[in-house]
Tab-separated table of C-alpha atoms and ligand atoms in Angstrom:
chain	number	residue	atom	x	y	z
A	1	UNK	CA	5.643	-19.585	19.719
A	2	UNK	CA	2.733	-21.677	19.786
A	3	UNK	CA	2.448	-25.043	20.541
A	4	UNK	CA	1.923	-25.999	17.337
A	5	UNK	CA	4.764	-24.128	15.481
A	6	UNK	CA	8.492	-26.049	16.720
A	7	UNK	CA	11.769	-24.392	15.051
A	8	UNK	CA	11.114	-25.847	11.517
A	9	UNK	CA	8.289	-24.570	10.991
A	10	UNK	CA	9.189	-20.966	11.562
A	11	UNK	CA	12.136	-21.645	9.631
A	12	UNK	CA	9.866	-22.201	6.467
A	13	UNK	CA	7.456	-19.282	6.672
A	14	UNK	CA	10.924	-17.019	7.163
A	15	UNK	CA	12.112	-18.465	3.995
A	16	UNK	CA	8.828	-17.983	2.098
A	17	UNK	CA	9.066	-14.262	2.695
A	18	UNK	CA	11.666	-13.991	-0.117
A	19	UNK	CA	9.211	-15.365	-2.473
A	20	UNK	CA	6.994	-11.754	-1.969
A	21	UNK	CA	8.969	-9.762	-3.667
A	22	UNK	CA	6.553	-7.016	-2.130
A	23	UNK	CA	7.264	-8.082	1.796
A	24	UNK	CA	11.031	-6.117	1.274
A	25	UNK	CA	9.539	-2.777	0.600
A	26	UNK	CA	8.163	-2.286	4.485
A	27	UNK	CA	5.571	-3.927	6.574
A	28	UNK	CA	2.672	-4.689	4.081
A	29	UNK	CA	-0.302	-5.101	7.082
A	30	UNK	CA	-2.993	-4.919	3.953
A	31	UNK	CA	-3.878	-8.538	3.318
A	32	UNK	CA	-7.607	-7.632	4.202
A	33	UNK	CA	-7.817	-4.993	1.405
A	34	UNK	CA	-5.191	-7.348	-0.762
A	35	UNK	CA	-2.933	-9.885	0.046
A	36	UNK	CA	1.159	-9.912	-1.885
A	37	UNK	CA	1.246	-11.609	-5.172
A	38	UNK	CA	3.624	-14.892	-4.472
A	39	UNK	CA	6.012	-15.743	-7.289
A	40	UNK	CA	4.816	-18.544	-7.865
A	41	UNK	CA	1.466	-17.329	-8.759
A	42	UNK	CA	3.379	-14.896	-11.048
A	43	UNK	CA	5.039	-17.412	-12.895
A	44	UNK	CA	1.676	-19.518	-13.367
A	45	UNK	CA	0.423	-15.843	-14.896
A	46	UNK	CA	3.469	-15.244	-16.860
A	47	UNK	CA	3.628	-18.737	-18.495
A	48	UNK	CA	-0.013	-18.532	-19.135
A	49	UNK	CA	0.241	-14.877	-21.424
A	50	UNK	CA	3.670	-16.215	-22.296
A	51	UNK	CA	1.765	-18.542	-24.192
A	52	UNK	CA	-1.583	-16.814	-25.028
A	53	UNK	CA	1.356	-14.198	-26.902
A	54	UNK	CA	2.531	-17.120	-29.012
A	55	UNK	CA	-0.688	-18.355	-30.345
A	56	UNK	CA	-0.119	-21.571	-27.987
A	57	UNK	CA	-2.633	-22.426	-25.730
A	58	UNK	CA	-3.564	-25.510	-25.100
A	59	UNK	CA	-7.438	-25.412	-23.739
A	60	UNK	CA	-7.251	-29.792	-22.404
A	61	UNK	CA	-4.387	-28.615	-20.908
A	62	UNK	CA	-5.892	-25.449	-19.435
A	63	UNK	CA	-9.456	-27.064	-17.964
A	64	UNK	CA	-7.095	-29.558	-16.172
A	65	UNK	CA	-5.386	-26.576	-14.577
A	66	UNK	CA	-9.055	-25.404	-14.069
A	67	UNK	CA	-10.120	-29.280	-12.123
A	68	UNK	CA	-6.113	-28.749	-10.416
A	69	UNK	CA	-7.297	-25.076	-8.506
A	70	UNK	CA	-11.012	-26.880	-7.727
A	71	UNK	CA	-9.257	-29.700	-5.784
A	72	UNK	CA	-6.705	-27.526	-3.956
A	73	UNK	CA	-9.105	-25.336	-3.210
A	74	UNK	CA	-11.941	-28.113	-1.532
A	75	UNK	CA	-8.770	-29.863	-0.086
A	76	UNK	CA	-8.914	-26.227	1.732
A	77	UNK	CA	-12.214	-26.507	3.569
A	78	UNK	CA	-11.822	-29.967	3.120
A	79	UNK	CA	-14.734	-30.060	0.674
A	80	UNK	CA	-15.305	-32.796	-2.317
A	81	UNK	CA	-13.823	-31.014	-5.595
A	82	UNK	CA	-17.725	-31.767	-6.787
A	83	UNK	CA	-18.988	-29.195	-4.327
A	84	UNK	CA	-17.020	-25.864	-5.774
A	85	UNK	CA	-17.868	-23.399	-8.665
A	86	UNK	CA	-16.010	-21.032	-10.077
A	87	UNK	CA	-17.088	-17.281	-9.492
A	88	UNK	CA	-15.758	-13.740	-9.850
A	89	UNK	CA	-16.189	-12.623	-6.749
A	90	UNK	CA	-18.092	-13.156	-2.775
A	91	UNK	CA	-21.037	-11.230	-4.479
A	92	UNK	CA	-21.265	-12.900	-7.152
A	93	UNK	CA	-20.954	-16.378	-4.954
A	94	UNK	CA	-23.525	-15.391	-2.257
A	95	UNK	CA	-26.561	-13.836	-5.402
A	96	UNK	CA	-25.519	-17.328	-7.096
A	97	UNK	CA	-26.673	-19.587	-4.395
A	98	UNK	CA	-29.435	-16.859	-2.659
A	99	UNK	CA	-30.983	-16.814	-6.089
A	100	UNK	CA	-30.748	-20.831	-7.067
A	101	UNK	CA	-32.704	-21.178	-3.813
A	102	UNK	CA	-36.981	-22.134	-4.054
A	103	UNK	CA	-38.281	-18.677	-2.549
A	104	UNK	CA	-41.181	-18.685	-1.081
A	105	UNK	CA	-42.695	-14.922	-0.303
A	106	UNK	CA	-42.697	-14.199	3.209
A	107	UNK	CA	-39.711	-16.123	3.491
A	108	UNK	CA	-36.774	-14.974	5.117
A	109	UNK	CA	-32.959	-14.460	5.987
A	110	UNK	CA	-31.272	-13.551	9.437
A	111	UNK	CA	-28.199	-10.965	8.776
A	112	UNK	CA	-25.940	-8.821	10.910
A	113	UNK	CA	-26.416	-5.751	8.595
A	114	UNK	CA	-24.260	-3.359	10.717
A	115	UNK	CA	-20.837	-5.166	10.687
A	116	UNK	CA	-21.761	-7.019	7.431
A	117	UNK	CA	-19.937	-6.641	4.315
A	118	UNK	CA	-21.595	-4.919	1.749
A	119	UNK	CA	-21.402	-8.472	-0.610
A	120	UNK	CA	-23.648	-10.036	2.190
A	121	UNK	CA	-25.886	-7.610	1.974
A	122	UNK	CA	-27.145	-5.961	-1.308
A	123	UNK	CA	-27.959	-9.442	-2.757
A	124	UNK	CA	-30.114	-10.199	0.080
A	125	UNK	CA	-32.030	-7.104	-0.342
A	126	UNK	CA	-32.437	-7.695	-3.906
A	127	UNK	CA	-33.656	-10.910	-3.755
A	128	UNK	CA	-36.248	-9.217	-0.972
A	129	UNK	CA	-37.429	-6.808	-3.908
A	130	UNK	CA	-37.824	-8.797	-6.377
A	131	UNK	CA	-39.481	-11.858	-4.354
A	132	UNK	CA	-41.241	-10.530	-1.494
A	133	UNK	CA	-38.672	-12.283	1.094
A	134	UNK	CA	-37.890	-10.384	4.261
A	135	UNK	CA	-34.025	-9.285	5.479
A	136	UNK	CA	-33.993	-9.612	8.955
A	137	UNK	CA	-31.638	-8.076	10.730
A	138	UNK	CA	-29.500	-8.308	13.913
A	139	UNK	CA	-28.004	-5.712	15.634
A	140	UNK	CA	-23.941	-6.250	16.381
A	141	UNK	CA	-22.547	-6.280	19.977
A	142	UNK	CA	-19.406	-4.394	20.721
A	143	UNK	CA	-18.453	-4.878	17.041
A	144	UNK	CA	-19.593	-8.543	17.419
A	145	UNK	CA	-21.884	-10.329	15.736
A	146	UNK	CA	-24.191	-11.791	18.796
A	147	UNK	CA	-24.914	-15.795	18.257
A	148	UNK	CA	-27.905	-15.682	20.923
A	149	UNK	CA	-29.216	-12.784	18.626
A	150	UNK	CA	-29.447	-14.291	15.415
A	151	UNK	CA	-30.773	-17.755	16.605
A	152	UNK	CA	-33.359	-15.515	18.530
A	153	UNK	CA	-34.278	-14.307	14.878
A	154	UNK	CA	-34.526	-17.633	13.127
A	155	UNK	CA	-38.222	-18.913	12.998
A	156	UNK	CA	-40.339	-20.725	11.351
A	157	UNK	CA	-39.917	-18.529	7.920
A	158	UNK	CA	-36.144	-18.708	8.218
A	159	UNK	CA	-34.528	-20.248	5.243
A	160	UNK	CA	-31.365	-18.958	5.558
A	161	UNK	CA	-28.757	-17.660	8.331
A	162	UNK	CA	-25.743	-15.737	6.440
A	163	UNK	CA	-22.825	-14.862	8.415
A	164	UNK	CA	-19.256	-13.639	7.900
A	165	UNK	CA	-16.611	-16.031	9.403
A	166	UNK	CA	-14.426	-12.792	10.521
A	167	UNK	CA	-16.023	-8.924	9.836
A	168	UNK	CA	-13.921	-6.437	7.452
A	169	UNK	CA	-13.718	-4.359	10.465
A	170	UNK	CA	-13.008	-4.901	13.896
A	171	UNK	CA	-11.918	-8.317	12.552
A	172	UNK	CA	-13.346	-10.603	15.159
A	173	UNK	CA	-14.203	-14.301	14.430
A	174	UNK	CA	-17.932	-15.422	14.410
A	175	UNK	CA	-18.522	-18.912	16.227
A	176	UNK	CA	-19.195	-20.832	13.027
A	177	UNK	CA	-19.282	-24.456	14.478
A	178	UNK	CA	-22.256	-23.293	17.429
A	179	UNK	CA	-24.125	-21.404	14.168
A	180	UNK	CA	-24.132	-24.283	12.176
A	181	UNK	CA	-25.294	-26.952	14.821
A	182	UNK	CA	-28.057	-24.847	15.322
A	183	UNK	CA	-29.319	-24.241	11.758
A	184	UNK	CA	-28.689	-27.415	10.885
A	185	UNK	CA	-30.910	-28.861	13.581
A	186	UNK	CA	-33.502	-26.510	12.683
A	187	UNK	CA	-33.053	-27.180	8.449
A	188	UNK	CA	-31.842	-24.274	8.163
A	189	UNK	CA	-28.923	-23.079	5.498
A	190	UNK	CA	-25.898	-21.260	6.803
A	191	UNK	CA	-23.984	-19.403	4.075
A	192	UNK	CA	-20.574	-18.030	4.929
A	193	UNK	CA	-18.578	-15.385	4.075
A	194	UNK	CA	-15.323	-16.173	3.855
A	195	UNK	CA	-13.568	-13.512	2.358
A	196	UNK	CA	-11.818	-12.515	4.742
A	197	UNK	CA	-10.825	-16.171	7.175
A	198	UNK	CA	-10.340	-18.658	3.933
A	199	UNK	CA	-6.751	-18.327	3.497
A	200	UNK	CA	-5.390	-17.910	7.145
A	201	UNK	CA	-8.596	-19.410	9.489
A	202	UNK	CA	-7.928	-23.456	9.002
A	203	UNK	CA	-11.619	-24.478	7.942
A	204	UNK	CA	-13.648	-27.405	7.660
A	205	UNK	CA	-17.301	-26.361	6.138
A	206	UNK	CA	-18.610	-30.585	7.263
A	207	UNK	CA	-17.399	-30.394	10.672
A	208	UNK	CA	-18.401	-26.179	10.879
A	209	UNK	CA	-21.597	-27.702	9.051
A	210	UNK	CA	-21.523	-25.231	6.268
A	211	UNK	CA	-24.148	-25.153	3.759
A	212	UNK	CA	-22.286	-23.268	1.595
A	213	UNK	CA	-19.327	-20.615	1.513
A	214	UNK	CA	-18.581	-17.903	-0.774
A	215	UNK	CA	-14.837	-16.345	-0.873
A	216	UNK	CA	-13.058	-13.917	-3.308
A	217	UNK	CA	-9.568	-14.828	-4.327
A	218	UNK	CA	-7.410	-11.411	-4.305
A	219	UNK	CA	-6.768	-11.331	-0.193
A	220	UNK	CA	-5.254	-14.040	1.698
A	221	UNK	CA	-5.722	-16.770	-1.547
A	222	UNK	CA	-2.800	-13.911	-3.067
A	223	UNK	CA	-4.523	-14.362	-6.400
A	224	UNK	CA	-6.513	-11.287	-8.659
A	225	UNK	CA	-9.833	-9.568	-8.039
A	226	UNK	CA	-12.302	-10.923	-10.158
A	227	UNK	CA	-11.769	-14.578	-9.015
A	228	UNK	CA	-13.752	-16.388	-6.781
A	229	UNK	CA	-14.657	-19.721	-5.519
A	230	UNK	CA	-18.221	-21.119	-3.533
A	231	UNK	CA	-18.448	-23.358	-1.858
A	232	UNK	CA	-22.332	-25.355	-2.055
A	233	UNK	CA	-22.621	-28.719	0.394
A	234	UNK	CA	-23.394	-31.901	-2.441
A	235	UNK	CA	-26.659	-32.750	-0.668
A	236	UNK	CA	-28.221	-29.346	-1.131
A	237	UNK	CA	-27.037	-27.856	-4.102
A	238	UNK	CA	-28.319	-30.935	-5.877
A	239	UNK	CA	-31.344	-29.890	-4.779
A	240	UNK	CA	-31.778	-26.794	-6.681
A	241	UNK	CA	-31.448	-25.568	-9.858
A	242	UNK	CA	-28.662	-23.237	-11.040
A	243	UNK	CA	-29.439	-19.322	-12.074
A	244	UNK	CA	-28.107	-19.384	-14.529
A	245	UNK	CA	-27.853	-21.910	-16.602
A	246	UNK	CA	-24.570	-22.232	-19.077
A	247	UNK	CA	-22.795	-25.519	-20.787
A	248	UNK	CA	-20.589	-26.112	-17.956
A	249	UNK	CA	-23.266	-25.885	-15.230
A	250	UNK	CA	-24.778	-29.393	-17.728
A	251	UNK	CA	-23.258	-33.242	-17.399
A	252	UNK	CA	-22.070	-32.938	-20.906
A	253	UNK	CA	-21.436	-36.851	-21.353
A	254	UNK	CA	-18.113	-36.375	-23.001
A	255	UNK	CA	-19.347	-34.449	-25.862
A	256	UNK	CA	-17.065	-31.201	-26.996
A	257	UNK	CA	-17.873	-27.821	-25.117
A	258	UNK	CA	-18.909	-26.586	-27.839
A	259	UNK	CA	-22.206	-29.269	-28.451
A	260	UNK	CA	-24.806	-27.676	-27.482
A	261	UNK	CA	-26.358	-31.456	-28.184
A	262	UNK	CA	-30.544	-31.700	-27.685
A	263	UNK	CA	-31.022	-29.109	-25.121
A	264	UNK	CA	-33.929	-28.589	-26.042
A	265	UNK	CA	-35.617	-32.116	-25.231
A	266	UNK	CA	-33.371	-32.435	-21.801
A	267	UNK	CA	-30.259	-31.556	-20.394
A	268	UNK	CA	-28.810	-32.674	-16.976
A	269	UNK	CA	-27.746	-31.018	-14.939
A	270	UNK	CA	-23.656	-31.498	-13.532
A	271	UNK	CA	-22.908	-32.874	-10.340
A	272	UNK	CA	-23.162	-31.421	-6.977
A	273	UNK	CA	-21.720	-27.457	-7.185
A	274	UNK	CA	-20.397	-28.118	-10.847
A	275	UNK	CA	-23.723	-27.020	-11.750
A	276	UNK	CA	-22.574	-23.388	-10.787
A	277	UNK	CA	-20.368	-22.572	-13.182
A	278	UNK	CA	-20.852	-20.931	-15.531
A	279	UNK	CA	-18.853	-20.657	-19.326
A	280	UNK	CA	-15.589	-19.930	-19.877
A	281	UNK	CA	-13.709	-19.779	-17.012
A	282	UNK	CA	-10.988	-16.992	-16.436
A	283	UNK	CA	-8.425	-19.341	-16.246
A	284	UNK	CA	-5.163	-17.266	-15.445
A	285	UNK	CA	-6.749	-15.797	-12.656
A	286	UNK	CA	-6.768	-19.756	-11.439
A	287	UNK	CA	-3.522	-20.661	-12.266
A	288	UNK	CA	-2.545	-17.681	-10.367
A	289	UNK	CA	-4.685	-18.643	-7.177
A	290	UNK	CA	-3.528	-22.624	-7.720
A	291	UNK	CA	-0.111	-21.454	-7.016
A	292	UNK	CA	-0.941	-20.183	-4.079
A	293	UNK	CA	-3.085	-22.731	-2.683
A	294	UNK	CA	-0.550	-25.185	-2.899
A	295	UNK	CA	2.117	-22.708	-0.849
A	296	UNK	CA	-0.786	-22.661	1.734
A	297	UNK	CA	-1.581	-26.447	1.795
A	298	UNK	CA	1.916	-27.503	1.834
A	299	UNK	CA	2.263	-25.001	4.868
A	300	UNK	CA	-0.366	-26.593	5.897
A	301	UNK	CA	-4.121	-24.758	6.899
A	302	UNK	CA	-3.173	-25.085	10.495
A	303	UNK	CA	0.156	-24.407	11.258
A	304	UNK	CA	-0.847	-20.941	8.772
A	305	UNK	CA	-2.887	-19.685	11.371
A	306	UNK	CA	-0.869	-20.564	14.355
A	307	UNK	CA	1.618	-18.386	12.732
A	308	UNK	CA	-0.410	-15.551	10.906
A	309	UNK	CA	-2.410	-14.944	14.448
A	310	UNK	CA	0.141	-15.033	16.533
A	311	UNK	CA	1.947	-12.479	14.969
A	312	UNK	CA	-1.081	-10.564	14.987
A	313	UNK	CA	-1.181	-11.147	18.471
A	314	UNK	CA	2.121	-10.043	19.370
A	315	UNK	CA	1.363	-6.946	17.605
A	316	UNK	CA	-2.285	-5.777	19.453
A	317	UNK	CA	0.002	-6.656	23.274
A	318	UNK	CA	2.706	-4.653	21.413
A	319	UNK	CA	0.088	-1.049	20.377
A	320	UNK	CA	-1.730	-2.057	23.695
A	321	UNK	CA	1.466	-1.314	25.519
A	322	UNK	CA	2.994	1.227	23.240
A	323	UNK	CA	-0.819	3.524	24.877
A	324	UNK	CA	-2.937	2.611	21.491
A	325	UNK	CA	-6.561	1.540	21.743
A	326	UNK	CA	-6.617	-1.974	20.120
A	327	UNK	CA	-10.414	-2.636	19.215
A	328	UNK	CA	-11.591	-4.390	21.840
A	329	UNK	CA	-8.542	-4.699	24.097
A	330	UNK	CA	-5.647	-7.714	24.262
A	331	UNK	CA	-6.196	-10.190	21.639
A	332	UNK	CA	-8.201	-13.139	23.982
A	333	UNK	CA	-7.128	-16.976	22.375
A	334	UNK	CA	-9.635	-16.752	19.168
A	335	UNK	CA	-8.123	-13.300	17.654
A	336	UNK	CA	-7.809	-13.188	14.118
A	337	UNK	CA	-5.337	-11.916	11.771
A	338	UNK	CA	-6.954	-8.472	11.804
A	339	UNK	CA	-6.016	-5.670	14.566
A	340	UNK	CA	-7.665	-2.706	14.489
A	341	UNK	CA	-7.010	0.611	16.147
A	342	UNK	CA	-9.043	3.328	17.183
A	343	UNK	CA	-11.312	4.067	19.899
A	344	UNK	CA	-15.043	3.232	18.060
A	345	UNK	CA	-16.583	1.783	14.671
A	346	UNK	CA	-17.842	4.555	13.027
A	347	UNK	CA	-18.402	4.369	8.874
A	348	UNK	CA	-16.152	6.328	7.270
A	349	UNK	CA	-13.499	4.221	5.226
A	350	UNK	CA	-10.356	4.910	4.299
A	351	UNK	CA	-9.857	7.898	5.811
A	352	UNK	CA	-10.789	8.286	9.970
A	353	UNK	CA	-13.009	10.376	11.111
A	354	UNK	CA	-10.647	10.810	14.288
A	355	UNK	CA	-8.386	12.808	13.937
A	356	UNK	CA	-5.391	11.504	15.491
A	357	UNK	CA	-5.930	8.165	13.916
A	358	UNK	CA	-5.713	10.109	10.298
A	359	UNK	CA	-2.192	11.711	11.814
A	360	UNK	CA	-0.922	8.541	12.798
A	361	UNK	CA	-2.259	6.923	9.551
A	362	UNK	CA	-0.279	9.885	7.796
A	363	UNK	CA	2.235	9.179	9.332
A	364	UNK	CA	2.965	5.618	9.027
A	365	UNK	CA	1.717	4.976	5.859
A	366	UNK	CA	4.597	8.579	4.728
A	367	UNK	CA	7.108	6.013	6.295
A	368	UNK	CA	6.541	2.780	4.466
A	369	UNK	CA	3.778	0.634	6.402
A	370	UNK	CA	0.678	-0.275	3.993
A	371	UNK	CA	-2.418	-0.487	5.943
A	372	UNK	CA	-5.744	0.707	5.882
A	373	UNK	CA	-8.427	2.665	7.626
A	374	UNK	CA	-12.624	0.389	7.576
A	375	UNK	CA	-14.989	2.012	9.712
A	376	UNK	CA	-12.871	5.049	11.244
A	377	UNK	CA	-10.736	2.179	12.797
A	378	UNK	CA	-6.609	1.908	11.736
A	379	UNK	CA	-6.958	-2.158	10.352
A	380	UNK	CA	-3.576	-4.048	10.371
A	381	UNK	CA	-3.935	-6.887	8.531
A	382	UNK	CA	-1.255	-10.470	9.136
A	383	UNK	CA	-0.447	-12.778	6.842
A	384	UNK	CA	1.995	-15.754	5.709
A	385	UNK	CA	4.884	-13.240	4.270
A	386	UNK	CA	4.533	-10.596	7.409
A	387	UNK	CA	7.303	-10.917	10.074
A	388	UNK	CA	8.849	-10.333	13.751
A	389	UNK	CA	10.470	-7.099	11.892
A	390	UNK	CA	6.997	-5.458	10.328
A	391	UNK	CA	5.728	-5.222	13.906
A	392	UNK	CA	9.083	-4.392	15.702
A	393	UNK	CA	9.171	-1.629	13.119
A	394	UNK	CA	5.936	-0.816	13.185
A	395	UNK	CA	5.911	-0.652	17.555
A	396	UNK	CA	8.957	1.794	16.930
A	397	UNK	CA	7.435	3.948	14.023
A	398	UNK	CA	3.897	4.008	16.718
A	399	UNK	CA	6.070	5.153	19.739
A	400	UNK	CA	7.885	7.781	17.050
A	401	UNK	CA	4.522	9.595	16.803
A	402	UNK	CA	3.054	8.788	20.630
A	403	UNK	CA	6.333	10.955	21.675
A	404	UNK	CA	6.632	14.229	19.073
A	405	UNK	CA	2.542	13.967	19.625
A	406	UNK	CA	3.292	14.169	23.519
A	407	UNK	CA	6.098	17.311	22.748
A	408	UNK	CA	3.511	18.579	20.288
A	409	UNK	CA	1.239	19.290	23.719
A	410	UNK	CA	3.044	20.015	25.611
B	501	PLP	C1	-15.689	-9.525	5.280
B	501	PLP	C2	-15.721	-9.101	2.846
B	501	PLP	N1	-17.245	-9.607	2.058
B	501	PLP	C3	-16.850	-9.496	0.578
B	501	PLP	C4	-15.500	-9.104	0.796
B	501	PLP	C5	-15.599	-8.423	-1.365
B	501	PLP	O1	-16.590	-8.866	-1.491
B	501	PLP	P1	-16.263	-9.296	-3.549
B	501	PLP	O2	-15.255	-10.156	-3.478
B	501	PLP	O3	-17.650	-8.991	-4.037
B	501	PLP	O4	-16.253	-7.627	-4.392
B	501	PLP	C6	-14.442	-7.896	1.034
B	501	PLP	C7	-13.297	-7.665	0.773
B	501	PLP	O5	-13.171	-6.277	0.161
B	501	PLP	C8	-15.261	-8.748	2.531
B	501	PLP	O6	-14.081	-7.968	3.576
């Protein structure tokens, strides 16, 4: 048990498992693709749909729900509500931020292309073609984004560094605080892809010196696809003009949302990151993730991180003991909720080029385990609804598979 978690915390985690129907049907270890829907989120969605069907939706209440969810997400990452915009996904958040910056031809952005998700690659190449900026890329080191490599690439023309806090595979944690301090000192903006970290890792955007952070809601935030958040530090946001201007991106000064006022003559941008909001919101998805955010905040983000990463650590150690190649070996104190298994980082997703790993994947899925394959590695990812029984079940299956394989080789 980690020092942060006493028995009462563990009992709370045990109780909330009952509120995830998908947790009862076998080990669900695939939050890195998408999380299980929590029944509180389902109730919020159902209530919205019932009102929609009955013709009783109330726009004022819907706006109140939007502001409530904005404030909940802000408190999860320790920001102000004015620093949060609603987006469709991580790509949208990164692209919105990137396209709203005052680039000059010859400026550059630094990324570790070989480990980043396409969500944090294509937006920069799009800007490169359109505006003549350069994408400077840094190679990975044994599955880690190298902090020293990133720092070495920053030069006088670097405007932005874009990095994921946790990679989608092999799922290692990046030292965001160290990079944040250095970027701030050098006057370079830091944007973080929080797809894999937000909802599991305790995150304080101010302490990390992060200027912008993009998240989507279908993974550890236990919401729906097609919905995301963009944090932009207020001082940075207020120096930017949004790439799309919308009625929710301007200060309506108390006017009805359908009123454009005298837009041609003048308009005032909304405060902070609110200027990046575009048109009507995805109300049902916002209400659903609002319920999940309440649950995460009730549990406490430090406790969530300790519990979930603790499960992943126990699992990784069990896999090593069972003779499997956990990528990176036994996890250290900075392990995450993601454990990948396989010999080398490749390029295949959804099927592994390594025959052993493909066989093991087929065996586990046939026995009701839900997991993923990314970059040729089996990917097991944990969240608040998992428990030790899930770990024991998978380890038991792995031992059965290993024994059957040694019999067939003998
Ligand atoms: C690191 C990372 N970034 C981004 C995404 C998703 O990007 P988007 O929300 O734009 O689909 C994922 C997973 O789907 C991811 O693992």
